[in-house]
mmCIF file of N, CA and C in Angstrom:
data_model
loop_
_atom_site.group_PDB
_atom_site.id
_atom_site.type_symbol
_atom_site.label_atom_id
_atom_site.label_comp_id
_atom_site.label_asym_id
_atom_site.label_seq_id
_atom_site.Cartn_x
_atom_site.Cartn_y
_atom_site.Cartn_z
ATOM 1 N N MET A 1 -33.237 -16.471 -11.175
ATOM 2 C CA MET A 1 -32.467 -17.084 -10.108
ATOM 3 C C MET A 1 -31.096 -17.518 -10.627
ATOM 4 N N LYS A 2 -31.061 -18.046 -11.828
ATOM 5 C CA LYS A 2 -29.806 -18.506 -12.406
ATOM 6 C C LYS A 2 -28.841 -17.337 -12.601
ATOM 7 N N GLN A 3 -29.370 -16.184 -13.007
ATOM 8 C CA GLN A 3 -28.542 -14.988 -13.199
ATOM 9 C C GLN A 3 -27.930 -14.549 -11.870
ATOM 10 N N HIS A 4 -28.704 -14.629 -10.806
ATOM 11 C CA HIS A 4 -28.214 -14.265 -9.472
ATOM 12 C C HIS A 4 -27.054 -15.170 -9.058
ATOM 13 N N GLU A 5 -27.176 -16.447 -9.332
ATOM 14 C CA GLU A 5 -26.101 -17.397 -9.006
ATOM 15 C C GLU A 5 -24.838 -17.092 -9.809
ATOM 16 N N LYS A 6 -25.012 -16.701 -11.071
ATOM 17 C CA LYS A 6 -23.865 -16.342 -11.909
ATOM 18 C C LYS A 6 -23.148 -15.112 -11.353
ATOM 19 N N GLU A 7 -23.924 -14.137 -10.899
ATOM 20 C CA GLU A 7 -23.337 -12.919 -10.331
ATOM 21 C C GLU A 7 -22.548 -13.236 -9.057
ATOM 22 N N ILE A 8 -23.091 -14.083 -8.223
ATOM 23 C CA ILE A 8 -22.391 -14.481 -6.993
ATOM 24 C C ILE A 8 -21.098 -15.200 -7.344
ATOM 25 N N LEU A 9 -21.158 -16.104 -8.303
ATOM 26 C CA LEU A 9 -19.970 -16.843 -8.730
ATOM 27 C C LEU A 9 -18.915 -15.895 -9.300
ATOM 28 N N LYS A 10 -19.366 -14.908 -10.072
ATOM 29 C CA LYS A 10 -18.445 -13.927 -10.648
ATOM 30 C C LYS A 10 -17.728 -13.139 -9.547
ATOM 31 N N LYS A 11 -18.480 -12.717 -8.545
ATOM 32 C CA LYS A 11 -17.896 -11.955 -7.436
ATOM 33 C C LYS A 11 -16.891 -12.805 -6.661
ATOM 34 N N GLU A 12 -17.216 -14.068 -6.465
ATOM 35 C CA GLU A 12 -16.296 -14.967 -5.760
ATOM 36 C C GLU A 12 -15.013 -15.174 -6.559
ATOM 37 N N LYS A 13 -15.132 -15.244 -7.885
ATOM 38 C CA LYS A 13 -13.950 -15.386 -8.739
ATOM 39 C C LYS A 13 -13.049 -14.157 -8.624
ATOM 40 N N VAL A 14 -13.659 -12.981 -8.631
ATOM 41 C CA VAL A 14 -12.874 -11.745 -8.529
ATOM 42 C C VAL A 14 -12.133 -11.702 -7.196
ATOM 43 N N VAL A 15 -12.798 -12.076 -6.122
ATOM 44 C CA VAL A 15 -12.142 -12.118 -4.805
ATOM 45 C C VAL A 15 -10.981 -13.105 -4.851
ATOM 46 N N SER A 16 -11.190 -14.241 -5.477
ATOM 47 C CA SER A 16 -10.134 -15.244 -5.604
ATOM 48 C C SER A 16 -8.955 -14.710 -6.414
ATOM 49 N N TYR A 17 -9.232 -14.003 -7.505
ATOM 50 C CA TYR A 17 -8.166 -13.405 -8.320
ATOM 51 C C TYR A 17 -7.378 -12.378 -7.517
ATOM 52 N N LEU A 18 -8.091 -11.569 -6.760
ATOM 53 C CA LEU A 18 -7.410 -10.576 -5.923
ATOM 54 C C LEU A 18 -6.509 -11.261 -4.898
ATOM 55 N N HIS A 19 -7.025 -12.296 -4.269
ATOM 56 C CA HIS A 19 -6.225 -13.034 -3.282
ATOM 57 C C HIS A 19 -4.957 -13.593 -3.910
ATOM 58 N N SER A 20 -5.074 -14.153 -5.095
ATOM 59 C CA SER A 20 -3.911 -14.787 -5.723
ATOM 60 C C SER A 20 -2.905 -13.766 -6.250
ATOM 61 N N ALA A 21 -3.336 -12.541 -6.486
ATOM 62 C CA ALA A 21 -2.436 -11.521 -7.027
ATOM 63 C C ALA A 21 -1.631 -10.800 -5.947
ATOM 64 N N LEU A 22 -1.992 -10.993 -4.704
ATOM 65 C CA LEU A 22 -1.356 -10.248 -3.617
ATOM 66 C C LEU A 22 -0.172 -10.991 -3.018
ATOM 67 N N THR A 23 0.712 -10.225 -2.405
ATOM 68 C CA THR A 23 1.815 -10.836 -1.662
ATOM 69 C C THR A 23 1.238 -11.470 -0.399
ATOM 70 N N ASP A 24 2.025 -12.310 0.244
ATOM 71 C CA ASP A 24 1.556 -12.973 1.464
ATOM 72 C C ASP A 24 1.183 -11.962 2.550
ATOM 73 N N ASP A 25 1.998 -10.924 2.700
ATOM 74 C CA ASP A 25 1.711 -9.907 3.719
ATOM 75 C C ASP A 25 0.404 -9.178 3.433
ATOM 76 N N ASP A 26 0.206 -8.801 2.172
ATOM 77 C CA ASP A 26 -1.029 -8.107 1.810
ATOM 78 C C ASP A 26 -2.234 -9.036 1.956
ATOM 79 N N PHE A 27 -2.040 -10.285 1.577
ATOM 80 C CA PHE A 27 -3.137 -11.246 1.678
ATOM 81 C C PHE A 27 -3.603 -11.397 3.120
ATOM 82 N N THR A 28 -2.658 -11.486 4.059
ATOM 83 C CA THR A 28 -3.055 -11.651 5.462
ATOM 84 C C THR A 28 -3.822 -10.437 5.972
ATOM 85 N N SER A 29 -3.585 -9.279 5.369
ATOM 86 C CA SER A 29 -4.308 -8.071 5.793
ATOM 87 C C SER A 29 -5.757 -8.064 5.315
ATOM 88 N N ILE A 30 -6.035 -8.744 4.214
ATOM 89 C CA ILE A 30 -7.389 -8.667 3.645
ATOM 90 C C ILE A 30 -8.117 -10.014 3.621
ATOM 91 N N MET A 31 -7.490 -11.068 4.114
ATOM 92 C CA MET A 31 -8.084 -12.399 3.965
ATOM 93 C C MET A 31 -9.430 -12.551 4.664
ATOM 94 N N ASN A 32 -9.706 -11.744 5.673
ATOM 95 C CA ASN A 32 -10.988 -11.861 6.366
ATOM 96 C C ASN A 32 -12.096 -11.029 5.718
ATOM 97 N N LEU A 33 -11.758 -10.255 4.695
ATOM 98 C CA LEU A 33 -12.760 -9.437 4.011
ATOM 99 C C LEU A 33 -13.477 -10.277 2.958
ATOM 100 N N GLU A 34 -14.751 -9.989 2.750
ATOM 101 C CA GLU A 34 -15.560 -10.851 1.887
ATOM 102 C C GLU A 34 -15.903 -10.252 0.530
ATOM 103 N N THR A 35 -16.034 -8.949 0.460
ATOM 104 C CA THR A 35 -16.452 -8.352 -0.809
ATOM 105 C C THR A 35 -15.286 -7.654 -1.494
ATOM 106 N N THR A 36 -15.421 -7.499 -2.807
ATOM 107 C CA THR A 36 -14.376 -6.805 -3.559
ATOM 108 C C THR A 36 -14.280 -5.345 -3.125
ATOM 109 N N LYS A 37 -15.394 -4.761 -2.762
ATOM 110 C CA LYS A 37 -15.389 -3.367 -2.306
ATOM 111 C C LYS A 37 -14.580 -3.226 -1.021
ATOM 112 N N GLN A 38 -14.774 -4.148 -0.082
ATOM 113 C CA GLN A 38 -14.013 -4.121 1.169
ATOM 114 C C GLN A 38 -12.520 -4.301 0.900
ATOM 115 N N ILE A 39 -12.200 -5.241 0.021
ATOM 116 C CA ILE A 39 -10.796 -5.512 -0.314
ATOM 117 C C ILE A 39 -10.180 -4.287 -0.967
ATOM 118 N N TRP A 40 -10.874 -3.684 -1.930
ATOM 119 C CA TRP A 40 -10.352 -2.503 -2.618
ATOM 120 C C TRP A 40 -10.122 -1.354 -1.634
ATOM 121 N N TYR A 41 -11.066 -1.136 -0.747
ATOM 122 C CA TYR A 41 -10.947 -0.060 0.236
ATOM 123 C C TYR A 41 -9.724 -0.282 1.125
ATOM 124 N N GLU A 42 -9.540 -1.503 1.585
ATOM 125 C CA GLU A 42 -8.406 -1.817 2.466
ATOM 126 C C GLU A 42 -7.076 -1.664 1.730
ATOM 127 N N LEU A 43 -6.987 -2.154 0.501
ATOM 128 C CA LEU A 43 -5.750 -2.011 -0.280
ATOM 129 C C LEU A 43 -5.452 -0.540 -0.564
ATOM 130 N N ASN A 44 -6.479 0.204 -0.872
ATOM 131 C CA ASN A 44 -6.311 1.634 -1.121
ATOM 132 C C ASN A 44 -5.783 2.331 0.131
ATOM 133 N N LYS A 45 -6.337 1.971 1.269
ATOM 134 C CA LYS A 45 -5.900 2.552 2.538
ATOM 135 C C LYS A 45 -4.451 2.158 2.843
ATOM 136 N N MET A 46 -4.095 0.906 2.550
ATOM 137 C CA MET A 46 -2.740 0.418 2.825
ATOM 138 C C MET A 46 -1.701 1.125 1.967
ATOM 139 N N TYR A 47 -2.008 1.325 0.696
ATOM 140 C CA TYR A 47 -1.012 1.857 -0.228
ATOM 141 C C TYR A 47 -1.087 3.365 -0.425
ATOM 142 N N HIS A 48 -2.244 3.950 -0.223
ATOM 143 C CA HIS A 48 -2.366 5.388 -0.427
ATOM 144 C C HIS A 48 -2.616 6.137 0.867
ATOM 145 N N GLY A 49 -3.284 5.503 1.796
ATOM 146 C CA GLY A 49 -3.580 6.164 3.055
ATOM 147 C C GLY A 49 -4.585 7.285 2.882
ATOM 148 N N ASP A 50 -4.945 7.876 3.990
ATOM 149 C CA ASP A 50 -5.841 9.015 3.900
ATOM 150 C C ASP A 50 -5.011 10.290 3.761
ATOM 151 N N LYS A 51 -5.667 11.418 3.675
ATOM 152 C CA LYS A 51 -4.982 12.688 3.423
ATOM 153 C C LYS A 51 -3.964 12.995 4.524
ATOM 154 N N LYS A 52 -4.344 12.756 5.763
ATOM 155 C CA LYS A 52 -3.447 13.024 6.891
ATOM 156 C C LYS A 52 -2.187 12.166 6.784
ATOM 157 N N MET A 53 -2.360 10.909 6.400
ATOM 158 C CA MET A 53 -1.227 9.994 6.272
ATOM 159 C C MET A 53 -0.303 10.436 5.142
ATOM 160 N N LYS A 54 -0.870 10.916 4.048
ATOM 161 C CA LYS A 54 -0.052 11.395 2.932
ATOM 162 C C LYS A 54 0.802 12.583 3.360
ATOM 163 N N ILE A 55 0.222 13.481 4.141
ATOM 164 C CA ILE A 55 0.967 14.647 4.619
ATOM 165 C C ILE A 55 2.104 14.212 5.527
ATOM 166 N N ILE A 56 1.840 13.253 6.400
ATOM 167 C CA ILE A 56 2.878 12.752 7.303
ATOM 168 C C ILE A 56 4.011 12.113 6.508
ATOM 169 N N LYS A 57 3.667 11.307 5.505
ATOM 170 C CA LYS A 57 4.695 10.676 4.670
ATOM 171 C C LYS A 57 5.531 11.721 3.943
ATOM 172 N N LEU A 58 4.874 12.740 3.425
ATOM 173 C CA LEU A 58 5.580 13.801 2.714
ATOM 174 C C LEU A 58 6.540 14.546 3.638
ATOM 175 N N LEU A 59 6.086 14.875 4.832
ATOM 176 C CA LEU A 59 6.948 15.568 5.791
ATOM 177 C C LEU A 59 8.139 14.707 6.194
ATOM 178 N N THR A 60 7.918 13.415 6.349
ATOM 179 C CA THR A 60 9.006 12.498 6.687
ATOM 180 C C THR A 60 10.033 12.451 5.566
ATOM 181 N N LEU A 61 9.568 12.372 4.332
ATOM 182 C CA LEU A 61 10.489 12.362 3.194
ATOM 183 C C LEU A 61 11.279 13.662 3.097
ATOM 184 N N LYS A 62 10.615 14.787 3.344
ATOM 185 C CA LYS A 62 11.316 16.073 3.319
ATOM 186 C C LYS A 62 12.403 16.116 4.387
ATOM 187 N N ARG A 63 12.080 15.641 5.583
ATOM 188 C CA ARG A 63 13.045 15.636 6.679
ATOM 189 C C ARG A 63 14.235 14.745 6.335
ATOM 190 N N GLU A 64 13.967 13.576 5.783
ATOM 191 C CA GLU A 64 15.054 12.673 5.387
ATOM 192 C C GLU A 64 15.929 13.314 4.315
ATOM 193 N N PHE A 65 15.309 14.016 3.390
ATOM 194 C CA PHE A 65 16.060 14.687 2.336
ATOM 195 C C PHE A 65 16.948 15.784 2.919
ATOM 196 N N GLU A 66 16.399 16.558 3.829
ATOM 197 C CA GLU A 66 17.176 17.626 4.462
ATOM 198 C C GLU A 66 18.373 17.059 5.216
ATOM 199 N N MET A 67 18.202 15.911 5.822
ATOM 200 C CA MET A 67 19.291 15.303 6.587
ATOM 201 C C MET A 67 20.392 14.769 5.668
ATOM 202 N N LEU A 68 20.071 14.568 4.406
ATOM 203 C CA LEU A 68 21.063 14.060 3.459
ATOM 204 C C LEU A 68 21.987 15.144 2.915
ATOM 205 N N LYS A 69 21.659 16.400 3.153
ATOM 206 C CA LYS A 69 22.504 17.481 2.638
ATOM 207 C C LYS A 69 23.904 17.377 3.230
ATOM 208 N N MET A 70 24.853 17.673 2.392
ATOM 209 C CA MET A 70 26.255 17.609 2.816
ATOM 210 C C MET A 70 26.592 18.814 3.687
ATOM 211 N N LYS A 71 27.225 18.540 4.815
ATOM 212 C CA LYS A 71 27.649 19.612 5.715
ATOM 213 C C LYS A 71 29.001 20.130 5.253
ATOM 214 N N GLU A 72 29.280 21.371 5.589
ATOM 215 C CA GLU A 72 30.546 21.977 5.172
ATOM 216 C C GLU A 72 31.746 21.237 5.747
ATOM 217 N N SER A 73 31.582 20.688 6.926
ATOM 218 C CA SER A 73 32.702 20.002 7.576
ATOM 219 C C SER A 73 32.903 18.570 7.065
ATOM 220 N N GLU A 74 31.977 18.074 6.239
ATOM 221 C CA GLU A 74 32.070 16.700 5.737
ATOM 222 C C GLU A 74 32.890 16.626 4.455
ATOM 223 N N SER A 75 33.595 15.522 4.332
ATOM 224 C CA SER A 75 34.269 15.261 3.060
ATOM 225 C C SER A 75 33.281 14.542 2.142
ATOM 226 N N VAL A 76 33.591 14.495 0.875
ATOM 227 C CA VAL A 76 32.728 13.804 -0.087
ATOM 228 C C VAL A 76 32.629 12.329 0.280
ATOM 229 N N LYS A 77 33.720 11.756 0.704
ATOM 230 C CA LYS A 77 33.734 10.341 1.086
ATOM 231 C C LYS A 77 32.790 10.091 2.261
ATOM 232 N N GLU A 78 32.819 10.956 3.263
ATOM 233 C CA GLU A 78 31.922 10.808 4.414
ATOM 234 C C GLU A 78 30.460 10.952 3.979
ATOM 235 N N TYR A 79 30.220 11.919 3.109
ATOM 236 C CA TYR A 79 28.860 12.171 2.643
ATOM 237 C C TYR A 79 28.300 10.985 1.861
ATOM 238 N N THR A 80 29.114 10.426 0.979
ATOM 239 C CA THR A 80 28.623 9.326 0.146
ATOM 240 C C THR A 80 28.483 8.022 0.911
ATOM 241 N N SER A 81 29.084 7.932 2.074
ATOM 242 C CA SER A 81 28.971 6.695 2.851
ATOM 243 C C SER A 81 27.730 6.681 3.739
ATOM 244 N N LYS A 82 26.931 7.731 3.710
ATOM 245 C CA LYS A 82 25.705 7.788 4.530
ATOM 246 C C LYS A 82 24.726 6.726 4.094
#
């Protein structure tokens, strides 16, 4: 029984450490979660997303990069002020 109590205390400490290591915005996203597994899953989803989300982010970055290309009619000054 004593070992079980130690394990529970250890898990609560880890949750507390995770809470204290996060920014306020991240903390508010996970503050209602109780287990380290739930917290890890949510943080992973927030920062890495699922496969579909990664593809969307990549396509958005590609589009932004394409829009940064200098047009023939632009001067260097106009281009660098974007």
